[in-house]
Short mmCIF file of C-alpha atoms and ligand atoms in Angstrom, two decimals:
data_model
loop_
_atom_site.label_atom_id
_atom_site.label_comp_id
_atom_site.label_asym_id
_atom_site.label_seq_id
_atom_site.Cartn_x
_atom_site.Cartn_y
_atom_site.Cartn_z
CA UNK A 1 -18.32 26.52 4.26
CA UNK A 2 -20.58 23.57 3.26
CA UNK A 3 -21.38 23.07 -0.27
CA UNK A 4 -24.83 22.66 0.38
CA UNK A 5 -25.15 25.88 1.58
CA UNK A 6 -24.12 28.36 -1.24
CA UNK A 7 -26.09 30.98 0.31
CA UNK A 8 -24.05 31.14 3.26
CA UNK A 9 -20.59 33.07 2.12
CA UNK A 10 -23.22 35.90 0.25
CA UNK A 11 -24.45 35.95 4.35
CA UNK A 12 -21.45 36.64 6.10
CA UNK A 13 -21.59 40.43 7.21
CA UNK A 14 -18.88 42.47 8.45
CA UNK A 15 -18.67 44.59 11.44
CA UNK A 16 -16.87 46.99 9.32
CA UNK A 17 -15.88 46.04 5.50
CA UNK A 18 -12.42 46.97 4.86
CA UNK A 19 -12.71 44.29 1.84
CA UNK A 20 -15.50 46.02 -0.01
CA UNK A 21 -14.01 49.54 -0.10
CA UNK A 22 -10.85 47.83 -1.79
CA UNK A 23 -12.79 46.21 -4.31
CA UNK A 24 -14.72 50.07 -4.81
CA UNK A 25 -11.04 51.61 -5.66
CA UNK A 26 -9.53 48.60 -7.27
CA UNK A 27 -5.84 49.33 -8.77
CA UNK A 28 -5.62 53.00 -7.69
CA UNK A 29 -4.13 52.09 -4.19
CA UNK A 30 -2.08 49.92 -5.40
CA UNK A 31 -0.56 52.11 -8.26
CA UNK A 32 0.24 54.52 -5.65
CA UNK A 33 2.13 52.45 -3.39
CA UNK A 34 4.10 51.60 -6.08
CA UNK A 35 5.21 54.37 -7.19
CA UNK A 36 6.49 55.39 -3.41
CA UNK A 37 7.75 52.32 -3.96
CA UNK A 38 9.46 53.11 -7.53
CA UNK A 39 10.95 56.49 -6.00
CA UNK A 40 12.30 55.68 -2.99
CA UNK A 41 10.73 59.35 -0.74
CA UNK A 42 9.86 56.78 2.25
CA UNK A 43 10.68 59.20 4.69
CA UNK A 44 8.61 62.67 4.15
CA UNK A 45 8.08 62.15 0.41
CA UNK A 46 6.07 64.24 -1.69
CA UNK A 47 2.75 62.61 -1.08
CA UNK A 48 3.04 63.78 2.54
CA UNK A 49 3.04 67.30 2.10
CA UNK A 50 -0.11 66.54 -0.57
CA UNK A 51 -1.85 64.75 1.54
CA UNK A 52 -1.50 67.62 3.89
CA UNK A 53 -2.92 70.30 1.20
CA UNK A 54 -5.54 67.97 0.38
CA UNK A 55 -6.63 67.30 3.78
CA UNK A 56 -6.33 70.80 3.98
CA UNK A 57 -8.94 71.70 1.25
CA UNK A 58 -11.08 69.02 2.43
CA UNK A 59 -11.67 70.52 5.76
CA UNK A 60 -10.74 74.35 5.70
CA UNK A 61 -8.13 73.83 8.74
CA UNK A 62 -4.89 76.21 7.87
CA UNK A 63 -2.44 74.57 8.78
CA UNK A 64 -2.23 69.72 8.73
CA UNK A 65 0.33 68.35 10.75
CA UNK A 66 0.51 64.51 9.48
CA UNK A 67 1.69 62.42 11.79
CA UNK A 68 2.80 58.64 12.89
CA UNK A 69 -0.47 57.69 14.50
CA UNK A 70 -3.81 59.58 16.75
CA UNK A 71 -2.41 59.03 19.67
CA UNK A 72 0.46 61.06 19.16
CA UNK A 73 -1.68 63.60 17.74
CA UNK A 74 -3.16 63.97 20.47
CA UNK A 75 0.17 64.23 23.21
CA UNK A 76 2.10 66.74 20.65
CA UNK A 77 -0.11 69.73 21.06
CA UNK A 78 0.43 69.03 25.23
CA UNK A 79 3.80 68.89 24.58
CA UNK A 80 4.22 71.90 22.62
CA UNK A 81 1.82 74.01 24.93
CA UNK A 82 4.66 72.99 27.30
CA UNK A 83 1.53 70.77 29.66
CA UNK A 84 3.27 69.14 32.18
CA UNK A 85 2.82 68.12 36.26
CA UNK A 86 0.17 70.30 38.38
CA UNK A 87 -1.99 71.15 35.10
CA UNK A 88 -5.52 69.63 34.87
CA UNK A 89 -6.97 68.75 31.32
CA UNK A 90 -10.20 67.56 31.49
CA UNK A 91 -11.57 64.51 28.76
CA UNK A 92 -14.81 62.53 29.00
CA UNK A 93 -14.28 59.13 30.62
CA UNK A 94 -16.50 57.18 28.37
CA UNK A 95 -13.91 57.27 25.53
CA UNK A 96 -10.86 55.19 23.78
CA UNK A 97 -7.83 55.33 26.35
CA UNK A 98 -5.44 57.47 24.32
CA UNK A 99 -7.30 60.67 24.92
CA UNK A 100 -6.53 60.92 28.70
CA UNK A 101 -3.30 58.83 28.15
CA UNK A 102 -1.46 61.16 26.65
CA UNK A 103 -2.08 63.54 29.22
CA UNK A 104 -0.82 61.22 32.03
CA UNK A 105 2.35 60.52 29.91
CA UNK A 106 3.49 64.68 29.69
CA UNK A 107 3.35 64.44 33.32
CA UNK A 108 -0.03 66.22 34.12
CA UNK A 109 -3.60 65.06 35.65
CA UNK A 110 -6.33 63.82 33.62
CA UNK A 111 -9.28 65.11 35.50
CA UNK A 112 -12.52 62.49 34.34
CA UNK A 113 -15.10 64.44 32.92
CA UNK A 114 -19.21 62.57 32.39
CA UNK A 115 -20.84 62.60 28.85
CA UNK A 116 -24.63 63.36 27.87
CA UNK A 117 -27.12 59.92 27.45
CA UNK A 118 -27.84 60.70 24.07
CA UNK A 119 -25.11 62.03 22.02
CA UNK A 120 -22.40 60.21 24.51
CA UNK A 121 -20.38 63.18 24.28
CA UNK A 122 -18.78 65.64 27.29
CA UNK A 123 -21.36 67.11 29.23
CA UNK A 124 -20.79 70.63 29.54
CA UNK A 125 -22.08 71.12 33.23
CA UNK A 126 -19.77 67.88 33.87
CA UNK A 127 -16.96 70.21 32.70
CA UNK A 128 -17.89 73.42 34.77
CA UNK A 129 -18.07 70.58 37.58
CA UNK A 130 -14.46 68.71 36.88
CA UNK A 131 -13.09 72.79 36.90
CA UNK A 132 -14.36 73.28 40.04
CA UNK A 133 -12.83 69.85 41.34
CA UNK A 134 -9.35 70.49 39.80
CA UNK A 135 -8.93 74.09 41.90
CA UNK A 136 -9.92 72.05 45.27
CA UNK A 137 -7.46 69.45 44.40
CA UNK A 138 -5.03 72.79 44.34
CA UNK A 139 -4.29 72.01 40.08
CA UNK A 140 -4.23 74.03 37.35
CA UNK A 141 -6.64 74.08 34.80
CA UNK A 142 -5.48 74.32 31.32
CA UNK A 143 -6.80 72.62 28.80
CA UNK A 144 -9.83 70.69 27.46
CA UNK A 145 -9.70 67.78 25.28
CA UNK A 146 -13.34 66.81 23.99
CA UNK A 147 -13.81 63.77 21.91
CA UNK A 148 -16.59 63.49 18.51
CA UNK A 149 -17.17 59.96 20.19
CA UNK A 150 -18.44 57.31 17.50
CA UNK A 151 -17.96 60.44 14.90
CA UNK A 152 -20.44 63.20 16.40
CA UNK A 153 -19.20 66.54 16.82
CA UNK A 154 -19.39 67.61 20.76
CA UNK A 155 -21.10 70.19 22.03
CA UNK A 156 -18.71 72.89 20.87
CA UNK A 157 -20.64 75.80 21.10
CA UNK A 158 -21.16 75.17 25.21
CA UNK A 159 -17.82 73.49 25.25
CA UNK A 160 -15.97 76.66 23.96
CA UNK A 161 -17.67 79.63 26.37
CA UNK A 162 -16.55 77.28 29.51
CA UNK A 163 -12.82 77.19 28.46
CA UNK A 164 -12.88 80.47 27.50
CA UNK A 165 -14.63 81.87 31.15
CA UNK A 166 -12.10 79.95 32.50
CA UNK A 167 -9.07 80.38 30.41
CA UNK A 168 -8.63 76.79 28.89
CA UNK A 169 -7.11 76.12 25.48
CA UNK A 170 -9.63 73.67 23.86
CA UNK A 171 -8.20 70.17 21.77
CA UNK A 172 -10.86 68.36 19.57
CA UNK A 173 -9.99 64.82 19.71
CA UNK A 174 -11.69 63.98 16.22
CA UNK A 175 -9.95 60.24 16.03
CA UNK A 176 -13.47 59.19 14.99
CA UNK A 177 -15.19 62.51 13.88
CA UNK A 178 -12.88 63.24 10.93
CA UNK A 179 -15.47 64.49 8.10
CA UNK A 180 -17.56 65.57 10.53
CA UNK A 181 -19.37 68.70 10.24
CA UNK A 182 -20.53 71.40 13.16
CA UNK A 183 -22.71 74.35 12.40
CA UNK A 184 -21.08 74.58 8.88
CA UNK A 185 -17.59 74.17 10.46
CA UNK A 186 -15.68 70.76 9.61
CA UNK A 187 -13.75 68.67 12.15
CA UNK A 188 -10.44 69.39 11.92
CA UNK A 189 -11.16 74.00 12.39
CA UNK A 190 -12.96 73.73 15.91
CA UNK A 191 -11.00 74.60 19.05
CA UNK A 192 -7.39 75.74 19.26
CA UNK A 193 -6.19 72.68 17.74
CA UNK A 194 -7.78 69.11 16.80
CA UNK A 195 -6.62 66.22 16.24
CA UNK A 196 -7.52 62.57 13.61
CA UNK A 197 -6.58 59.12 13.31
CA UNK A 198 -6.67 57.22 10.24
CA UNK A 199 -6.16 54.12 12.01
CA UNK A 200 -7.40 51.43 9.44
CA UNK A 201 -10.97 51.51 11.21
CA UNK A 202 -11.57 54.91 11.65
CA UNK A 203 -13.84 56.41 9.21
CA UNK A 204 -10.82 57.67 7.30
CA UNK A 205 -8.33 55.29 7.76
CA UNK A 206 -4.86 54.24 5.92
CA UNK A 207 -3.28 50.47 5.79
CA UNK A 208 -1.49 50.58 9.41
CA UNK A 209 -1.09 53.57 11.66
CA UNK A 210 -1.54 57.15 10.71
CA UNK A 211 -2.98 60.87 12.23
CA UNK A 212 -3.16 64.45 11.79
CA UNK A 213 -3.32 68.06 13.81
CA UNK A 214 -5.20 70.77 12.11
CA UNK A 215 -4.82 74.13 13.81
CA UNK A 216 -4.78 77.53 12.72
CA UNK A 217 -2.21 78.74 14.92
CA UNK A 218 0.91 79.54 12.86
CA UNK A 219 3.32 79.62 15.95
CA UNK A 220 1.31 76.20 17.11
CA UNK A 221 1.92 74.17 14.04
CA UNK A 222 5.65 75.45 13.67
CA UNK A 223 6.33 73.95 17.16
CA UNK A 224 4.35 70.79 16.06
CA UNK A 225 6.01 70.48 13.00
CA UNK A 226 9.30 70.46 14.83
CA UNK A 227 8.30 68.88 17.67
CA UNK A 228 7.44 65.88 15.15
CA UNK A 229 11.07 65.44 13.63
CA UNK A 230 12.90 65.24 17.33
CA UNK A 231 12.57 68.98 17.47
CA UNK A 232 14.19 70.28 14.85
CA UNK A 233 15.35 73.95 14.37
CA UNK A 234 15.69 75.63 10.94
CA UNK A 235 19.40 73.74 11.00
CA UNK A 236 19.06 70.58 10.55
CA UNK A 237 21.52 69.65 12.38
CA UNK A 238 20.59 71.83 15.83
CA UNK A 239 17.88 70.37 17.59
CA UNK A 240 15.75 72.77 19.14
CA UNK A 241 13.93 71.42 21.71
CA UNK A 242 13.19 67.66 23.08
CA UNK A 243 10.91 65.82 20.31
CA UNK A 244 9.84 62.50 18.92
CA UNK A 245 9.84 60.66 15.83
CA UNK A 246 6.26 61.30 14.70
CA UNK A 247 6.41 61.26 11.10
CA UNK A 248 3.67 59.78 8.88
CA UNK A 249 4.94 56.99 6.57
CA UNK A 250 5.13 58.34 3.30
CA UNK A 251 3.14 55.05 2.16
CA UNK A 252 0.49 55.84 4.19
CA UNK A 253 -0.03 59.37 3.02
CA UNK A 254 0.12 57.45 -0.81
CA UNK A 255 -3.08 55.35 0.18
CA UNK A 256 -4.78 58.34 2.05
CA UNK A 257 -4.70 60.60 -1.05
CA UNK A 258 -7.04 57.94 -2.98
CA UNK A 259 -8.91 57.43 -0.62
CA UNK A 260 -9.95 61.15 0.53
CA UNK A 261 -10.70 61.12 -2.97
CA UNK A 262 -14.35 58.62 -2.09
CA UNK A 263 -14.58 60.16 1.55
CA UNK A 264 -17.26 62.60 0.97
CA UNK A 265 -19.28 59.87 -0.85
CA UNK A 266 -18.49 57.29 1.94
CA UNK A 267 -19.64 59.76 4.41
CA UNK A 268 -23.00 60.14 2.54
CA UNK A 269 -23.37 56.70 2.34
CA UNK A 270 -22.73 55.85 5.94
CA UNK A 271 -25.69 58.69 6.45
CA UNK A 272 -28.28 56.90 4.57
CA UNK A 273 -27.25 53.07 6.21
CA UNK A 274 -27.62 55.29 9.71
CA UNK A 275 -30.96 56.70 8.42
CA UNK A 276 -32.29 53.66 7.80
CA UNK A 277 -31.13 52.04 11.56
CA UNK A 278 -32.83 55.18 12.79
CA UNK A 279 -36.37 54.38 10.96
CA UNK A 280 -36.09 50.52 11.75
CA UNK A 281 -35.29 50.35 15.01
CA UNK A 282 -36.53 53.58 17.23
CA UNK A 283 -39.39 51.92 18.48
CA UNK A 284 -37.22 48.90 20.23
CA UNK A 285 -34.55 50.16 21.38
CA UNK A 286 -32.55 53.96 22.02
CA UNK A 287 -30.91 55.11 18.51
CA UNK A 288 -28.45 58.17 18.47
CA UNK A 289 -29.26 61.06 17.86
CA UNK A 290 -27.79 63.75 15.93
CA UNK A 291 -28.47 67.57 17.12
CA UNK A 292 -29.40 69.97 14.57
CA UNK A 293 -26.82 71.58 12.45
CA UNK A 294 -24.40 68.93 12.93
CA UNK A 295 -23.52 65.82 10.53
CA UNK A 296 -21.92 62.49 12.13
CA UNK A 297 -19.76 60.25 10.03
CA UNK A 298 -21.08 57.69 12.22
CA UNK A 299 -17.69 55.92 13.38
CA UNK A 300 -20.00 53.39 15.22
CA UNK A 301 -23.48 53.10 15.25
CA UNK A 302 -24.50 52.30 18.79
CA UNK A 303 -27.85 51.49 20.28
CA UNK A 304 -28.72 51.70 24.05
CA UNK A 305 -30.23 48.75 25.47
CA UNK A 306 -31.42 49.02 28.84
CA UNK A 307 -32.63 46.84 31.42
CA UNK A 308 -29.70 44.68 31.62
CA UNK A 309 -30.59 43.14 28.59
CA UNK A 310 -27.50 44.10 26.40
CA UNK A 311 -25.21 41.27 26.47
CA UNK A 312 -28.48 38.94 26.06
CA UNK A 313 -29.02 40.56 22.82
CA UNK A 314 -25.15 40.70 21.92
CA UNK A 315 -24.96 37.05 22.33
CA UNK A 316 -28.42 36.10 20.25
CA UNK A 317 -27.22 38.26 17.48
CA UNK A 318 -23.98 36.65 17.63
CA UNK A 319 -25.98 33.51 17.08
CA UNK A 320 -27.36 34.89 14.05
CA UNK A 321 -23.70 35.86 12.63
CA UNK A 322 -24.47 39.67 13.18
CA UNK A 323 -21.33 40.98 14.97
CA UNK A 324 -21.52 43.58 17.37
CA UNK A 325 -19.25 45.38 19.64
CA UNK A 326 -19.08 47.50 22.71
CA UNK A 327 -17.81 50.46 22.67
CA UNK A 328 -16.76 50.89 25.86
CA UNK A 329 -17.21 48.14 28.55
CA UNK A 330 -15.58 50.24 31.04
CA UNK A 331 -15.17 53.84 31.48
CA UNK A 332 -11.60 55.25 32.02
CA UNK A 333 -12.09 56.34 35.23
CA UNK A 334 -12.84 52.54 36.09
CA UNK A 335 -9.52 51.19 34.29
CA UNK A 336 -6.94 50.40 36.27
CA UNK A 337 -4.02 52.75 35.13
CA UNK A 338 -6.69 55.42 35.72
CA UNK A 339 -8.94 54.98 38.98
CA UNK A 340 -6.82 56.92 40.92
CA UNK A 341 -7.24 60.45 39.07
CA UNK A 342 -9.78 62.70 39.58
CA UNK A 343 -13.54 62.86 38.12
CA UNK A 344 -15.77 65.47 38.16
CA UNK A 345 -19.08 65.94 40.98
CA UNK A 346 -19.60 63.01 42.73
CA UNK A 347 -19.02 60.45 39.95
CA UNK A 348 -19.55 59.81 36.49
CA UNK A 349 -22.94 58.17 36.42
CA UNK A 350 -23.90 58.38 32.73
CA UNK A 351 -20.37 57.05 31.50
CA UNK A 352 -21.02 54.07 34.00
CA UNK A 353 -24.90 53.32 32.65
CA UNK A 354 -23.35 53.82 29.28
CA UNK A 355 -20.63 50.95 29.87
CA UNK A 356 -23.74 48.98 30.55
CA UNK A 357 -26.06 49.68 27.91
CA UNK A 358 -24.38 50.24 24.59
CA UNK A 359 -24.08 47.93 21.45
CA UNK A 360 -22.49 48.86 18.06
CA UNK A 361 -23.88 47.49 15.30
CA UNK A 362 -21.78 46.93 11.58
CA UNK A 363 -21.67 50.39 9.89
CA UNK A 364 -19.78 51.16 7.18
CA UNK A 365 -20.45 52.54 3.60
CA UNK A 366 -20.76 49.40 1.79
CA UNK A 367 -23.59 48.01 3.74
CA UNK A 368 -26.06 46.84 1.15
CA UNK A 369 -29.51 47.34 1.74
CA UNK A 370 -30.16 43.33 2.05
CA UNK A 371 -27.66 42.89 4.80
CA UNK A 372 -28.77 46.22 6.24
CA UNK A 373 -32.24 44.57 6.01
CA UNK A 374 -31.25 41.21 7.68
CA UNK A 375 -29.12 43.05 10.60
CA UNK A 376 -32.53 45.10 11.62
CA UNK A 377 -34.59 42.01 11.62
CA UNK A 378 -32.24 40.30 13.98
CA UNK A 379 -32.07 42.82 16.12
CA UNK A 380 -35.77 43.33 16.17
CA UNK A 381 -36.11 39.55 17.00
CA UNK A 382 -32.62 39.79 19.68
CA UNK A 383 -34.57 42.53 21.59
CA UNK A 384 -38.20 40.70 21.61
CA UNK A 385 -36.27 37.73 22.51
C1 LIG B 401 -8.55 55.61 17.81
C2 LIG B 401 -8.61 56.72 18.78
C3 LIG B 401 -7.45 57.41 19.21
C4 LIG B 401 -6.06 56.94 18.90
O1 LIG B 401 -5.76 56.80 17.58
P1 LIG B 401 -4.54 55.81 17.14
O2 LIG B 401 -4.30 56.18 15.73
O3 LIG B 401 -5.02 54.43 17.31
O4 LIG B 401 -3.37 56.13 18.01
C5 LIG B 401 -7.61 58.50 20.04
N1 LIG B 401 -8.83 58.91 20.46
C6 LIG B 401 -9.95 58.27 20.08
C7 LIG B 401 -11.26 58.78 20.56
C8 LIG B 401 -9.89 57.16 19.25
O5 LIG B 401 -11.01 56.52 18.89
#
């Protein structure tokens, strides 16, 4: 950093500021590691079965399965529904890998589902669609998994009466979309079960890998919470069925607790910094949009750019030291591990414009209103360009 320039460190602006929300909570983290630390519960300590009450209270869900990261939170519920080879479950394609992975690793089909242009989540006629498909490909439907993609809630009303006409058991991958709110009901108590990651840049994330199921099934989360300690029985010592070594560290559940503490405020805050995107920058370019009765916690906040212009503007803000992101440059159903699985209709055209058209932009709570103010005017200039 030159000296002449003192200026320049104050400019530096973070995609997402991990740095400024430690400074916010100062010694409290760190108090609490120590003392998991100082009394030696590593392994299931106290702080993981009250992070699990707290999470609890925060979002209504009955029962919180903690676990070692959101990608297992995802493949435990398959496994304990007993999901295996010559079942369909149908996720969007324009999401993060580990929601259709998990169904290829129990054995079973991901069948590639296409998302609505303006809230980027599963399109409900996609679904009735990738149903259809499934039975001519002679599988069984069973289960949906629909994602709160960049922290908005899915269409879960339309979502729900499709897997319930056809029988489905409906998983709410909420990796992003923890905090979220739909018609009154938080993430974490829509669909059979759902599922978070608190991955350190998801909205609520811990200081290395973390997750959590939420379901209010009672016979669901006993199975899960076996399932997550190699499948314990009620003896120790007689394993039950096959399971895995899912447990959440009991570190991690330490740092959580302080910081669900600040999570409804963060959520309010990453509100007013999306507000203000929305205000400043409708007129050049698409914003999200957030149907009524729902609230976002805005996980990303991603513009569409069309025209073939996106990367253009990526790179000029780049120039401008604005980082950006795309979230995603490729649909699943384009990746190699999963071309050769089925998608719904005759392709998956929004998820493919979307690959082409989206740009995140830094959101996070601690996005002060003179950085927020210098990110819109670049992008204003990017786009005239
Ligand atoms: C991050 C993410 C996951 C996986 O979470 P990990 O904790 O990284 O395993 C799953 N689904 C979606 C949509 C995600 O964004």
């Amino acid at each position: 950093m030159p000296d002449s320039n003192p200026s320049a460190a104050a400019e530096l602006i973070a995609f997402i500021d991990l740095a400024a929300q430690r400074r916010r909570l100062g010694a409290r983290i760190d108090e609490a590691v120590l003392r998991v630390i100082d009394h030696g519960g590593y392994i299931m300590g106290p702080e993981v079965k009250q992070l699990e009450a707290d999470l609890s209270a925060f979002c209504g869900a009955r029962h919180v399965i903690s676990c070692s990261n959101g990608t297992d939170a995802l493949m435990l519920p398959l496994r304990a529904k007993g999901v295996g080879p010559g079942d369909a479950v149908f996720c969007p394609s324009f999401t993060f890998a580990a929601t259709a992975e998990v169904v290829a690793l129990v054995g079973a089909t991901p069948v590639f589902v296409d998302v609505l242009p303006d809230t980027f989540n599963m399109a409900p006629a996609s679904l009735e669609a990738g149903i259809a498909r499934a039975v001519r490909e002679g599988l069984r439907p069973v289960a949906a998994i629909a994602v709160d993609l960049f922290g908005l809630p899915a269409d879960y009303d339309a979502i729900k009466a499709i897997c319930a006409a056809h029988g489905l058991w409906l998983m709410a991958d909420s990796a992003q979309g923890f905090g979220s709110v739909c018609k009154g009901r938080r993430s974490g108590t829509i669909g059979d079960v759902a599922t978070t990651s608190f991955f350190p840049a998801k909205p609520l994330g811990c200081y290395g890998d973390g997750g959590a199921i939420f379901t209010g099934d009672d016979e669901l989360a006993a199975t899960l919470r076996s399932l997550r300690v190699h499948g314990q029985g009620s003896d120790k010592y007689d394993n039950v069925r096959i399971g895995v070594n899912g447990r959440l560290d009991t570190i991690q559940a330490a740092v959580l607790i302080e910081k669900l503490k600040i999570f409804p405020d963060e959520i309010e805050a990453r509100n007013a910094v999306a507000r203000r995107y929305g205000e400043a920058l409708a007129d050049v370019a698409v914003v999200p949009v957030v149907p009524e009765g729902m609230v976002s916690v805005w996980a990303q906040y991603t513009l569409r750019i069309d025209g073939g212009r996106r990367d253009a503007v990526a790179a000029r803000l780049k120039e401008a030291g604005i980082p950006t992101a795309v979230y995603y440059p490729k649909p699943l159903h384009r990746q190699t591990a999963y071309r050769g699985y089925p998608v719904a209709g005759n392709g998956l055209p929004v998820s493919d414009r979307l690959a082409e058209e989206v740009l995140s932009l830094p959101m996070h709570p601690y996005l002060t209103p003179d950085c927020q103010t210098r990110i819109i005017e670049a992008v204003r200039h990017a786009i005239a360009g």
